[in-house]
CSV table of C-alpha atoms and ligand atoms in Angstrom, one decimal:
chain,number,residue,atom,x,y,z
Z,1,UNK,CA,123.1,-126.1,-36.8
Z,2,UNK,CA,126.4,-127.2,-38.5
Z,3,UNK,CA,128.1,-130.8,-38.2
Z,4,UNK,CA,131.0,-132.4,-39.7
Z,5,UNK,CA,131.1,-136.2,-39.8
Z,6,UNK,CA,134.3,-137.9,-39.9
Z,7,UNK,CA,134.6,-141.4,-41.8
Z,8,UNK,CA,132.1,-141.8,-44.6
Z,9,UNK,CA,131.4,-145.2,-44.6
Z,10,UNK,CA,128.0,-147.2,-43.8
Z,11,UNK,CA,127.5,-145.7,-40.4
Z,12,UNK,CA,129.1,-141.8,-41.1
Z,13,UNK,CA,127.3,-141.7,-45.0
Z,14,UNK,CA,123.8,-142.9,-43.6
Z,15,UNK,CA,124.0,-140.6,-40.7
Z,16,UNK,CA,125.3,-137.5,-42.6
Z,17,UNK,CA,122.5,-138.2,-45.2
Z,18,UNK,CA,119.8,-138.5,-42.6
Z,19,UNK,CA,121.0,-135.6,-40.1
Z,20,UNK,CA,120.6,-133.3,-43.4
Z,21,UNK,CA,117.4,-134.8,-44.6
Z,22,UNK,CA,116.3,-133.3,-41.0
Z,23,UNK,CA,117.9,-130.0,-42.0
Z,24,UNK,CA,121.1,-129.9,-40.4
Z,25,UNK,CA,124.0,-128.8,-42.5
Z,26,UNK,CA,126.2,-131.4,-42.4
Z,27,UNK,CA,129.8,-131.8,-43.8
Z,28,UNK,CA,131.0,-135.6,-44.5
Z,29,UNK,CA,134.8,-136.0,-44.3
Z,30,UNK,CA,136.8,-138.9,-45.5
Z,31,UNK,CA,140.4,-139.4,-46.3
Z,32,UNK,CA,139.4,-141.9,-49.2
Z,33,UNK,CA,139.6,-139.0,-52.2
Z,34,UNK,CA,137.8,-141.5,-55.3
Z,35,UNK,CA,135.2,-142.0,-52.3
Z,36,UNK,CA,134.6,-138.5,-52.0
Z,37,UNK,CA,134.6,-137.4,-55.5
Z,38,UNK,CA,132.1,-140.2,-56.5
Z,39,UNK,CA,130.1,-139.0,-53.6
Z,40,UNK,CA,129.9,-135.4,-55.6
Z,41,UNK,CA,128.5,-137.0,-58.5
Z,42,UNK,CA,126.3,-139.2,-57.0
Z,43,UNK,CA,128.2,-142.3,-56.8
Z,44,UNK,CA,127.2,-144.1,-53.5
Z,45,UNK,CA,130.0,-146.4,-52.1
Z,46,UNK,CA,127.7,-149.0,-50.5
Z,47,UNK,CA,124.6,-150.6,-51.1
Z,48,UNK,CA,122.1,-149.5,-48.8
Z,49,UNK,CA,118.4,-149.3,-49.6
Z,50,UNK,CA,117.1,-146.2,-49.8
Z,51,UNK,CA,120.2,-144.2,-49.4
Z,52,UNK,CA,121.2,-143.2,-52.7
Z,53,UNK,CA,117.9,-140.6,-53.0
Z,54,UNK,CA,118.6,-139.0,-49.7
Z,55,UNK,CA,122.3,-138.3,-50.4
Z,56,UNK,CA,121.9,-137.0,-53.9
Z,57,UNK,CA,118.8,-134.9,-52.5
Z,58,UNK,CA,120.4,-133.4,-49.8
Z,59,UNK,CA,123.5,-132.9,-51.8
Z,60,UNK,CA,121.6,-130.9,-54.5
Z,61,UNK,CA,119.5,-128.9,-51.8
Z,62,UNK,CA,123.4,-127.6,-50.5
Z,63,UNK,CA,123.0,-129.1,-46.9
Z,64,UNK,CA,125.2,-132.1,-47.7
Z,65,UNK,CA,128.6,-131.5,-48.5
Z,66,UNK,CA,131.8,-133.8,-48.9
Z,67,UNK,CA,135.3,-133.0,-48.3
Z,68,UNK,CA,138.6,-134.7,-47.6
Z,69,UNK,CA,139.8,-131.9,-45.3
Z,70,UNK,CA,139.1,-131.6,-41.8
Z,71,UNK,CA,141.1,-128.9,-41.0
Z,72,UNK,CA,139.3,-126.7,-43.7
Z,73,UNK,CA,136.1,-127.3,-41.9
Z,74,UNK,CA,136.7,-127.6,-38.3
Z,75,UNK,CA,136.4,-124.1,-37.3
Z,76,UNK,CA,133.0,-123.7,-39.0
Z,77,UNK,CA,131.4,-126.2,-36.9
Z,78,UNK,CA,129.4,-126.8,-33.7
Z,79,UNK,CA,129.8,-130.8,-33.4
Z,80,UNK,CA,132.5,-133.2,-34.7
Z,81,UNK,CA,131.3,-137.0,-35.0
Z,82,UNK,CA,134.1,-139.5,-35.5
Z,83,UNK,CA,132.4,-142.4,-37.5
Z,84,UNK,CA,135.5,-144.2,-38.8
Z,85,UNK,CA,136.3,-147.6,-38.7
Z,86,UNK,CA,137.3,-149.7,-35.4
Z,87,UNK,CA,138.4,-153.0,-36.3
Z,88,UNK,CA,140.1,-155.6,-34.6
Z,89,UNK,CA,143.9,-155.5,-34.0
Z,90,UNK,CA,146.2,-158.8,-34.1
Z,91,UNK,CA,145.1,-159.5,-30.4
Z,92,UNK,CA,141.3,-158.7,-30.6
Z,93,UNK,CA,141.3,-155.2,-29.2
Z,94,UNK,CA,139.4,-152.6,-31.1
Z,95,UNK,CA,142.2,-150.8,-33.0
Z,96,UNK,CA,141.6,-147.2,-31.8
Z,97,UNK,CA,144.4,-145.9,-34.5
Z,98,UNK,CA,142.0,-144.2,-37.0
Z,99,UNK,CA,140.1,-142.7,-34.2
Z,100,UNK,CA,143.0,-141.2,-32.6
Z,101,UNK,CA,144.2,-139.8,-35.8
Z,102,UNK,CA,141.0,-138.1,-36.3
Z,103,UNK,CA,141.5,-136.8,-32.7
Z,104,UNK,CA,145.1,-135.6,-33.3
Z,105,UNK,CA,143.6,-133.7,-36.1
Z,106,UNK,CA,140.9,-132.1,-34.4
Z,107,UNK,CA,143.5,-131.3,-31.5
Z,108,UNK,CA,146.0,-129.4,-33.9
Z,109,UNK,CA,143.6,-127.2,-35.7
Z,110,UNK,CA,140.9,-126.4,-33.3
Z,111,UNK,CA,140.5,-122.9,-32.5
Z,112,UNK,CA,137.0,-122.6,-31.0
Z,113,UNK,CA,135.0,-124.5,-28.9
Z,114,UNK,CA,133.6,-127.8,-30.3
Z,115,UNK,CA,131.4,-130.9,-29.0
Z,116,UNK,CA,133.4,-133.9,-30.0
Z,117,UNK,CA,131.3,-137.0,-30.3
Z,118,UNK,CA,132.2,-140.6,-30.7
Z,119,UNK,CA,129.9,-142.5,-33.2
Z,120,UNK,CA,132.1,-145.2,-33.7
Z,121,UNK,CA,132.0,-148.2,-31.4
Z,122,UNK,CA,134.9,-147.9,-29.2
Z,123,UNK,CA,135.9,-149.5,-25.5
Z,124,UNK,CA,135.0,-148.2,-22.5
Z,125,UNK,CA,137.0,-145.0,-21.3
Z,126,UNK,CA,137.8,-143.8,-25.0
Z,127,UNK,CA,135.9,-140.8,-24.3
Z,128,UNK,CA,138.1,-139.7,-21.5
Z,129,UNK,CA,141.4,-140.8,-23.6
Z,130,UNK,CA,140.2,-138.2,-26.4
Z,131,UNK,CA,139.4,-135.9,-23.9
Z,132,UNK,CA,143.2,-136.0,-22.2
Z,133,UNK,CA,144.9,-136.1,-25.8
Z,134,UNK,CA,142.8,-132.9,-26.8
Z,135,UNK,CA,143.3,-131.1,-23.7
Z,136,UNK,CA,147.0,-131.9,-23.8
Z,137,UNK,CA,147.5,-130.9,-27.2
Z,138,UNK,CA,145.4,-127.6,-26.9
Z,139,UNK,CA,147.7,-126.7,-23.6
Z,140,UNK,CA,150.9,-127.5,-25.7
Z,141,UNK,CA,149.5,-125.1,-28.3
Z,142,UNK,CA,149.0,-122.1,-25.4
Z,143,UNK,CA,145.2,-122.8,-25.7
Z,144,UNK,CA,144.6,-123.3,-22.3
Z,145,UNK,CA,141.4,-121.4,-22.0
Z,146,UNK,CA,139.9,-123.2,-24.7
Z,147,UNK,CA,136.6,-125.3,-24.1
Z,148,UNK,CA,135.4,-128.3,-25.8
Z,149,UNK,CA,133.2,-131.2,-24.7
Z,150,UNK,CA,133.2,-135.0,-25.6
Z,151,UNK,CA,130.2,-137.1,-25.7
Z,152,UNK,CA,129.5,-140.4,-26.7
Z,153,UNK,CA,126.7,-141.7,-29.3
Z,154,UNK,CA,127.3,-145.1,-30.5
Z,155,UNK,CA,125.3,-146.1,-33.3
Z,156,UNK,CA,122.5,-149.1,-33.6
Z,157,UNK,CA,121.6,-148.9,-36.9
Z,158,UNK,CA,121.5,-152.3,-39.1
Z,159,UNK,CA,123.0,-152.5,-42.5
Z,160,UNK,CA,120.3,-153.2,-45.2
Z,161,UNK,CA,118.0,-151.3,-43.0
Z,162,UNK,CA,120.2,-148.3,-42.3
Z,163,UNK,CA,118.2,-145.5,-43.2
Z,164,UNK,CA,115.0,-146.4,-41.6
Z,165,UNK,CA,116.6,-147.4,-38.1
Z,166,UNK,CA,118.3,-143.9,-38.3
Z,167,UNK,CA,115.2,-142.0,-39.0
Z,168,UNK,CA,112.8,-144.2,-36.6
Z,169,UNK,CA,115.7,-146.0,-34.3
Z,170,UNK,CA,114.2,-147.7,-31.1
Z,171,UNK,CA,116.6,-145.2,-28.9
Z,172,UNK,CA,119.2,-142.9,-29.2
Z,173,UNK,CA,121.9,-143.3,-26.6
Z,174,UNK,CA,123.9,-140.4,-25.7
Z,175,UNK,CA,126.8,-140.3,-22.8
Z,176,UNK,CA,127.7,-136.6,-22.0
Z,177,UNK,CA,129.5,-135.2,-18.8
Z,178,UNK,CA,128.1,-131.6,-19.1
Z,179,UNK,CA,124.8,-129.9,-19.4
Z,180,UNK,CA,126.0,-128.0,-22.4
Z,181,UNK,CA,126.8,-131.2,-24.4
Z,182,UNK,CA,123.2,-132.6,-23.4
Z,183,UNK,CA,121.5,-129.4,-24.6
Z,184,UNK,CA,123.3,-129.5,-27.8
Z,185,UNK,CA,122.9,-133.1,-28.5
Z,186,UNK,CA,119.3,-132.5,-27.6
Z,187,UNK,CA,118.6,-129.9,-30.2
Z,188,UNK,CA,120.3,-132.2,-32.9
Z,189,UNK,CA,118.1,-135.2,-32.3
Z,190,UNK,CA,115.2,-132.6,-31.8
Z,191,UNK,CA,113.5,-133.3,-35.1
Z,192,UNK,CA,113.7,-136.9,-34.4
Z,193,UNK,CA,111.7,-136.7,-31.4
Z,194,UNK,CA,108.8,-136.1,-33.3
Z,195,UNK,CA,109.1,-139.8,-34.4
Z,196,UNK,CA,108.2,-140.7,-30.8
Z,197,UNK,CA,111.7,-142.3,-29.9
Z,198,UNK,CA,113.8,-141.7,-26.8
Z,199,UNK,CA,117.1,-140.1,-26.4
Z,200,UNK,CA,118.7,-141.8,-23.5
Z,201,UNK,CA,121.4,-139.9,-21.7
Z,202,UNK,CA,123.8,-141.4,-19.5
Z,203,UNK,CA,127.5,-140.9,-18.5
Z,204,UNK,CA,130.0,-141.5,-20.8
Z,205,UNK,CA,131.2,-144.9,-19.8
Z,206,UNK,CA,127.9,-146.7,-19.4
Z,207,UNK,CA,127.2,-145.2,-23.1
Z,208,UNK,CA,130.4,-146.6,-24.2
Z,209,UNK,CA,129.4,-150.0,-22.3
Z,210,UNK,CA,125.7,-149.8,-23.8
Z,211,UNK,CA,127.0,-150.5,-27.5
Z,212,UNK,CA,128.9,-153.2,-26.9
Z,213,UNK,CA,126.8,-154.8,-24.1
Z,214,UNK,CA,123.8,-154.7,-26.9
Z,215,UNK,CA,125.7,-156.2,-29.7
Z,216,UNK,CA,127.1,-159.3,-27.0
Z,217,UNK,CA,123.5,-159.9,-26.1
Z,218,UNK,CA,122.4,-160.5,-29.8
Z,219,UNK,CA,125.4,-162.2,-30.8
Z,220,UNK,CA,124.5,-164.2,-27.4
Z,221,UNK,CA,120.9,-164.9,-28.6
Z,222,UNK,CA,122.2,-166.1,-32.3
Z,223,UNK,CA,125.1,-168.3,-30.6
Z,224,UNK,CA,122.7,-169.9,-28.3
Z,225,UNK,CA,120.2,-170.8,-30.9
Z,226,UNK,CA,122.8,-172.6,-33.0
Z,227,UNK,CA,123.8,-174.8,-29.7
Z,228,UNK,CA,119.9,-175.4,-29.6
Z,229,UNK,CA,120.0,-176.1,-33.2
Z,230,UNK,CA,122.9,-178.8,-33.1
Z,231,UNK,CA,121.7,-180.5,-30.4
Z,232,UNK,CA,117.8,-180.5,-32.3
Z,233,UNK,CA,119.5,-182.2,-35.1
Z,234,UNK,CA,121.3,-184.9,-32.8
Z,235,UNK,CA,118.1,-185.9,-30.7
Z,236,UNK,CA,115.9,-185.9,-33.5
Z,237,UNK,CA,113.7,-182.7,-32.7
Z,238,UNK,CA,113.2,-179.8,-35.4
Z,239,UNK,CA,114.5,-176.1,-34.1
Z,240,UNK,CA,111.9,-174.6,-36.3
Z,241,UNK,CA,109.2,-175.6,-34.2
Z,242,UNK,CA,111.4,-175.1,-30.9
Z,243,UNK,CA,112.0,-171.6,-31.7
Z,244,UNK,CA,108.2,-170.8,-32.5
Z,245,UNK,CA,107.6,-172.6,-28.9
Z,246,UNK,CA,110.3,-170.4,-27.0
Z,247,UNK,CA,109.6,-166.9,-29.3
Z,248,UNK,CA,106.1,-166.9,-28.0
Z,249,UNK,CA,106.9,-166.4,-24.1
Z,250,UNK,CA,107.1,-162.7,-23.8
Z,251,UNK,CA,109.9,-163.1,-21.5
Z,252,UNK,CA,112.1,-164.5,-24.6
Z,253,UNK,CA,110.3,-162.6,-27.6
Z,254,UNK,CA,110.8,-163.6,-31.1
Z,255,UNK,CA,113.7,-161.6,-32.5
Z,256,UNK,CA,117.1,-163.0,-32.9
Z,257,UNK,CA,116.2,-166.6,-32.6
Z,258,UNK,CA,116.9,-167.8,-36.0
Z,259,UNK,CA,119.5,-170.6,-35.9
Z,260,UNK,CA,121.9,-170.4,-39.3
Z,261,UNK,CA,125.7,-170.5,-40.3
Z,262,UNK,CA,127.0,-168.2,-37.7
Z,263,UNK,CA,126.8,-164.4,-37.4
Z,264,UNK,CA,129.4,-162.5,-39.4
Z,265,UNK,CA,129.8,-158.8,-40.3
Z,266,UNK,CA,131.5,-155.5,-39.6
Z,267,UNK,CA,130.2,-155.3,-35.9
Z,268,UNK,CA,129.5,-158.5,-33.7
Z,269,UNK,CA,132.6,-160.6,-34.5
Z,270,UNK,CA,135.0,-157.6,-33.5
Z,271,UNK,CA,133.0,-156.3,-30.7
Z,272,UNK,CA,132.8,-159.6,-29.3
Z,273,UNK,CA,136.4,-159.8,-29.1
Z,274,UNK,CA,136.8,-156.3,-27.9
Z,275,UNK,CA,134.4,-156.9,-24.8
Z,276,UNK,CA,136.5,-159.7,-23.9
Z,277,UNK,CA,139.5,-157.5,-24.1
Z,278,UNK,CA,137.8,-155.2,-22.4
Z,279,UNK,CA,137.0,-157.3,-19.7
Z,280,UNK,CA,140.6,-158.7,-19.6
Z,281,UNK,CA,141.9,-155.5,-19.0
Z,282,UNK,CA,139.9,-155.2,-16.2
Z,283,UNK,CA,140.6,-158.7,-14.7
Z,284,UNK,CA,137.6,-160.2,-15.6
Z,285,UNK,CA,136.7,-163.3,-17.6
Z,286,UNK,CA,133.8,-162.9,-19.7
Z,287,UNK,CA,132.9,-166.4,-19.8
Z,288,UNK,CA,129.4,-166.1,-21.7
Z,289,UNK,CA,130.8,-163.9,-24.5
Z,290,UNK,CA,134.1,-166.4,-24.7
Z,291,UNK,CA,131.6,-169.4,-25.5
Z,292,UNK,CA,129.5,-167.2,-27.6
Z,293,UNK,CA,132.5,-166.7,-29.8
Z,294,UNK,CA,133.9,-170.4,-29.9
Z,295,UNK,CA,130.2,-171.6,-30.8
Z,296,UNK,CA,130.0,-168.9,-33.7
Z,297,UNK,CA,133.3,-170.2,-35.0
Z,298,UNK,CA,132.3,-173.8,-35.0
Z,299,UNK,CA,129.1,-173.1,-36.6
Z,300,UNK,CA,130.7,-170.8,-39.6
Z,301,UNK,CA,132.1,-174.3,-40.3
Z,302,UNK,CA,128.6,-176.3,-40.4
Z,303,UNK,CA,128.1,-176.0,-44.2
Z,304,UNK,CA,131.1,-177.6,-44.9
Z,305,UNK,CA,130.9,-180.5,-43.1
Z,306,UNK,CA,127.3,-181.0,-43.9
Z,307,UNK,CA,128.5,-180.9,-48.0
Z,308,UNK,CA,131.6,-183.2,-46.9
Z,309,UNK,CA,129.5,-185.7,-44.7
Z,310,UNK,CA,127.0,-186.3,-47.5
Z,311,UNK,CA,129.7,-187.2,-50.0
Z,312,UNK,CA,131.7,-189.3,-47.0
Z,313,UNK,CA,134.6,-186.7,-47.6
Z,314,UNK,CA,135.1,-188.0,-51.4
Z,315,UNK,CA,134.9,-184.2,-52.7
Z,316,UNK,CA,137.6,-183.3,-54.3
Z,317,UNK,CA,137.0,-182.0,-57.9
Z,318,UNK,CA,133.4,-181.6,-57.3
Z,319,UNK,CA,131.4,-178.3,-57.7
Z,320,UNK,CA,129.0,-176.3,-55.3
Z,321,UNK,CA,126.9,-173.4,-56.2
Z,322,UNK,CA,127.0,-170.9,-53.3
Z,323,UNK,CA,123.8,-168.6,-53.2
Z,324,UNK,CA,124.7,-165.4,-51.3
Z,325,UNK,CA,128.2,-164.0,-50.2
Z,326,UNK,CA,127.2,-160.8,-48.1
Z,327,UNK,CA,127.4,-161.7,-44.6
Z,328,UNK,CA,123.3,-160.8,-44.4
Z,329,UNK,CA,120.8,-159.9,-46.7
Z,330,UNK,CA,120.3,-156.4,-48.2
Z,331,UNK,CA,123.9,-155.4,-48.2
Z,332,UNK,CA,127.4,-155.9,-49.8
Z,333,UNK,CA,129.3,-156.1,-46.8
Z,334,UNK,CA,131.4,-158.7,-46.9
Z,335,UNK,CA,133.6,-158.5,-43.3
Z,336,UNK,CA,133.8,-161.8,-41.6
Z,337,UNK,CA,130.8,-163.3,-43.8
Z,338,UNK,CA,130.1,-167.0,-43.1
Z,339,UNK,CA,130.3,-167.4,-47.1
Z,340,UNK,CA,134.1,-166.8,-46.8
Z,341,UNK,CA,134.8,-169.5,-44.2
Z,342,UNK,CA,132.5,-171.8,-46.4
Z,343,UNK,CA,134.1,-170.9,-49.7
Z,344,UNK,CA,138.0,-171.2,-48.3
Z,345,UNK,CA,137.3,-174.5,-46.9
Z,346,UNK,CA,135.7,-175.6,-50.3
Z,347,UNK,CA,138.7,-174.2,-52.4
Z,348,UNK,CA,141.2,-176.0,-50.0
Z,349,UNK,CA,139.4,-179.2,-50.3
Z,350,UNK,CA,139.5,-179.1,-54.1
Z,351,UNK,CA,136.1,-178.2,-54.9
Z,352,UNK,CA,135.2,-175.6,-57.4
Z,353,UNK,CA,132.7,-172.7,-56.6
Z,354,UNK,CA,130.2,-171.0,-58.6
Z,355,UNK,CA,128.9,-168.3,-56.7
Z,356,UNK,CA,126.1,-165.3,-57.2
Z,357,UNK,CA,125.2,-162.3,-54.9
Z,358,UNK,CA,122.5,-159.5,-55.8
Z,359,UNK,CA,125.0,-156.9,-54.6
Z,360,UNK,CA,128.0,-158.3,-52.9
Z,361,UNK,CA,129.7,-159.6,-56.2
Z,362,UNK,CA,132.4,-156.8,-56.5
Z,363,UNK,CA,133.2,-156.7,-53.2
Z,364,UNK,CA,133.7,-160.5,-52.7
Z,365,UNK,CA,136.6,-159.8,-55.3
Z,366,UNK,CA,138.5,-158.3,-52.9
Z,367,UNK,CA,138.5,-161.3,-50.8
Z,368,UNK,CA,137.8,-164.2,-53.3
Z,369,UNK,CA,140.0,-162.7,-56.5
Z,370,UNK,CA,139.3,-164.7,-59.3
Z,371,UNK,CA,139.5,-168.2,-57.2
Z,372,UNK,CA,135.8,-168.7,-57.8
Z,373,UNK,CA,133.3,-168.2,-60.6
Z,374,UNK,CA,131.0,-165.2,-60.3
Z,375,UNK,CA,127.9,-166.1,-61.6
Z,376,UNK,CA,125.2,-164.0,-63.6
Z,377,UNK,CA,122.2,-165.2,-61.6
Z,378,UNK,CA,121.2,-168.2,-59.6
Z,379,UNK,CA,120.8,-170.6,-62.5
Z,380,UNK,CA,124.2,-169.9,-63.9
Z,381,UNK,CA,125.8,-170.5,-60.5
Z,382,UNK,CA,123.7,-173.9,-60.0
Z,383,UNK,CA,124.7,-174.8,-63.6
Z,384,UNK,CA,126.2,-178.6,-63.6
Z,385,UNK,CA,127.0,-178.1,-59.4
Z,386,UNK,CA,127.2,-181.2,-57.2
Z,387,UNK,CA,125.3,-179.2,-54.5
Z,388,UNK,CA,123.7,-176.0,-53.9
Z,389,UNK,CA,124.7,-174.4,-50.5
Z,390,UNK,CA,122.7,-171.0,-49.3
Z,391,UNK,CA,124.7,-168.7,-46.8
Z,392,UNK,CA,122.6,-165.6,-47.2
Z,393,UNK,CA,118.9,-165.6,-47.3
Z,394,UNK,CA,118.4,-162.9,-49.9
Z,395,UNK,CA,114.5,-162.5,-51.0
Z,396,UNK,CA,115.4,-163.6,-54.5
Z,397,UNK,CA,116.5,-167.1,-53.4
Z,398,UNK,CA,113.4,-167.9,-51.6
Z,399,UNK,CA,111.2,-169.3,-54.1
Z,400,UNK,CA,113.4,-170.6,-57.2
Z,401,UNK,CA,112.2,-172.6,-59.9
Z,402,UNK,CA,113.4,-176.1,-58.5
Z,403,UNK,CA,112.3,-177.9,-62.0
Z,404,UNK,CA,115.0,-175.9,-63.9
Z,405,UNK,CA,117.6,-176.6,-61.1
Z,406,UNK,CA,116.6,-180.2,-61.3
Z,407,UNK,CA,117.7,-180.3,-65.2
Z,408,UNK,CA,120.6,-178.0,-64.8
Z,409,UNK,CA,122.2,-179.7,-61.6
Z,410,UNK,CA,124.6,-182.7,-61.7
Z,411,UNK,CA,123.4,-183.9,-58.3
Z,412,UNK,CA,120.6,-182.9,-56.5
Z,413,UNK,CA,121.5,-181.5,-53.0
Z,414,UNK,CA,120.6,-178.4,-51.0
Z,415,UNK,CA,122.1,-177.3,-47.8
Z,416,UNK,CA,120.2,-174.3,-46.6
Z,417,UNK,CA,122.2,-172.4,-43.8
Z,418,UNK,CA,119.3,-170.1,-43.2
Z,419,UNK,CA,116.3,-172.5,-43.4
Z,420,UNK,CA,114.6,-170.8,-45.8
Z,421,UNK,CA,113.3,-174.0,-47.8
Z,422,UNK,CA,110.9,-176.6,-47.1
Z,423,UNK,CA,112.5,-180.1,-46.9
Z,424,UNK,CA,109.0,-181.7,-47.9
Z,425,UNK,CA,108.7,-179.4,-51.1
Z,426,UNK,CA,112.2,-179.8,-52.3
Z,427,UNK,CA,111.8,-183.6,-51.7
Z,428,UNK,CA,109.0,-183.6,-54.4
Z,429,UNK,CA,111.2,-182.4,-56.7
Z,430,UNK,CA,113.6,-185.1,-56.0
Z,431,UNK,CA,116.2,-182.7,-54.0
Z,432,UNK,CA,118.2,-184.2,-50.8
Z,433,UNK,CA,118.0,-181.3,-48.3
Z,434,UNK,CA,119.7,-180.7,-45.3
Z,435,UNK,CA,118.8,-177.6,-42.9
Z,436,UNK,CA,120.2,-176.4,-39.6
Z,437,UNK,CA,118.7,-177.8,-36.5
Z,438,UNK,CA,116.2,-180.3,-38.6
Z,439,UNK,CA,116.0,-183.9,-38.5
E,1,NAD,N1,128.1,-150.9,-40.3
E,1,NAD,C1,127.6,-150.8,-39.0
E,1,NAD,O1,126.8,-151.5,-39.2
E,1,NAD,C2,127.6,-150.5,-37.7
E,1,NAD,C3,126.8,-150.3,-36.9
E,1,NAD,C4,126.8,-149.7,-35.5
E,1,NAD,C5,128.1,-149.0,-35.5
E,1,NAD,N2,129.3,-149.3,-36.3
E,1,NAD,C6,130.3,-148.9,-36.0
E,1,NAD,O2,130.6,-147.5,-36.4
E,1,NAD,C7,132.3,-147.3,-36.8
E,1,NAD,C8,132.3,-147.0,-38.5
E,1,NAD,O3,131.9,-148.4,-39.3
E,1,NAD,P1,131.6,-148.4,-40.6
E,1,NAD,O4,130.7,-149.8,-40.8
E,1,NAD,O5,130.7,-147.3,-41.0
E,1,NAD,O6,133.0,-148.1,-41.1
E,1,NAD,P2,133.4,-148.0,-42.5
E,1,NAD,O7,135.0,-149.1,-43.0
E,1,NAD,O8,132.2,-148.3,-43.8
E,1,NAD,O9,133.4,-146.7,-42.6
E,1,NAD,C9,134.9,-146.3,-42.4
E,1,NAD,C10,135.3,-144.8,-43.1
E,1,NAD,O10,136.3,-144.1,-42.1
E,1,NAD,C11,137.4,-143.4,-43.5
E,1,NAD,N3,138.9,-143.2,-42.6
E,1,NAD,C12,139.2,-144.1,-42.1
E,1,NAD,N4,140.3,-143.0,-41.5
E,1,NAD,C13,139.9,-141.9,-41.8
E,1,NAD,C14,140.4,-140.4,-41.3
E,1,NAD,N5,141.5,-140.6,-40.6
E,1,NAD,N6,139.8,-139.2,-41.8
E,1,NAD,C15,138.4,-139.6,-42.4
E,1,NAD,N7,137.9,-140.6,-42.4
E,1,NAD,C16,138.9,-141.8,-42.6
E,1,NAD,C17,137.4,-144.7,-44.2
E,1,NAD,O11,138.0,-144.2,-45.4
E,1,NAD,C18,136.1,-145.1,-44.6
E,1,NAD,O12,135.6,-144.7,-45.3
E,1,NAD,C19,132.6,-148.6,-36.5
E,1,NAD,O13,133.3,-148.5,-35.0
E,1,NAD,C20,132.0,-149.7,-36.2
E,1,NAD,O14,131.9,-150.7,-35.5
E,1,NAD,C21,128.8,-149.7,-37.5
């Protein structure tokens, strides 16, 4: 089977490499020439555990190919996946310009039947729009009889665990409107069925909606727990205990009950905004989702306020160590990262920032250029700092040498945005501690 995946980012590259690993002949297409040339030489453009090995192995086995030219490979394929970005536009809608550019290229060059599958997260009815644009263009080209199909196959992988998620997903959701499309998608995913997961077929609109509804649900749990955590602080309860008590109810479950300094990343913020817009367009206000976003925006400011409150607002000229820049551990993705909200507030208040992240330093430079100091390691970041703030819970931050930190820091305050430290243990080293949702 031959497929092309257009867009070689987090989703496109992981999907392409994993399909190739299962024996599919995959061509990854991207407009970024540097990225494509790098990949041909084994340079992986993103940090994603386990990805490099499968990319190199399958490229060498001639099952994984890279190109910048979609027209040159299009008519050699059975399926074209669209996996380009769908960021928010200025009003919060999903910006479909990248998707539609790919669709127009397909419509301009296809000469034989094709299945066109959206893997990008797109608003409900986008598959219909794609179908209509292609049909219209084919008719203009005198190709009225040329058949094609559209399908929706939203991606649920998590950055940081993307390879594993793709290889053994909880489920695969596929929206189709013909038996032929269902059969082709079944054939493609059959090797993964040996791992015992389910492919759930449904109609196109429901498939598109499933992706937004899933992300909205997860974001809701996060904002809900952040609200509970903030209330815990005010009334003297400990959210770590509350979380355990709640999570052991099987109707609630333990996942996604961790309070913190807000969600970020390339998906939740933009998908939350997009589903609100889908609601607006349909004349329906998504009240819960609206509150989820409001709570999250407030939560992203919480670390700065804790720091400022500790010094009674007298923070100009202070120095802060920030451990963790990526929006979550095991990724270099900085999109909408809570660390950015924190650092921008610190810089605006005249505070110097010394930051360290195990994978995202290069990405961070794109957002923060030389306005902060990029430290060589956690101790370099903490050197002569007035406080240590942790927005991202990388494993290597969990058991630092507190005796060394006690010696090198000017002032001994830890603000823990992910509740990874024990207040008692830090107190024994002479550190003040402020977590999320604790007394
Ligand atoms: N990142 C995630 O964890 C994740 C998870 C699930 C779903 N998604 C969704 O998947 C989609 C892709 O996300 P991503 O994080 O992989 O994006 P990304 O920004 O990492 O990658 C997108 C790639 O598309 C390329 N591109 C843009 N226009 C192109 C064109 N016309 N032709 C060929 N290539 C083009 C870009 O150069 C880039 O390499 C989005 O809709 C996102 O919401 C992302």
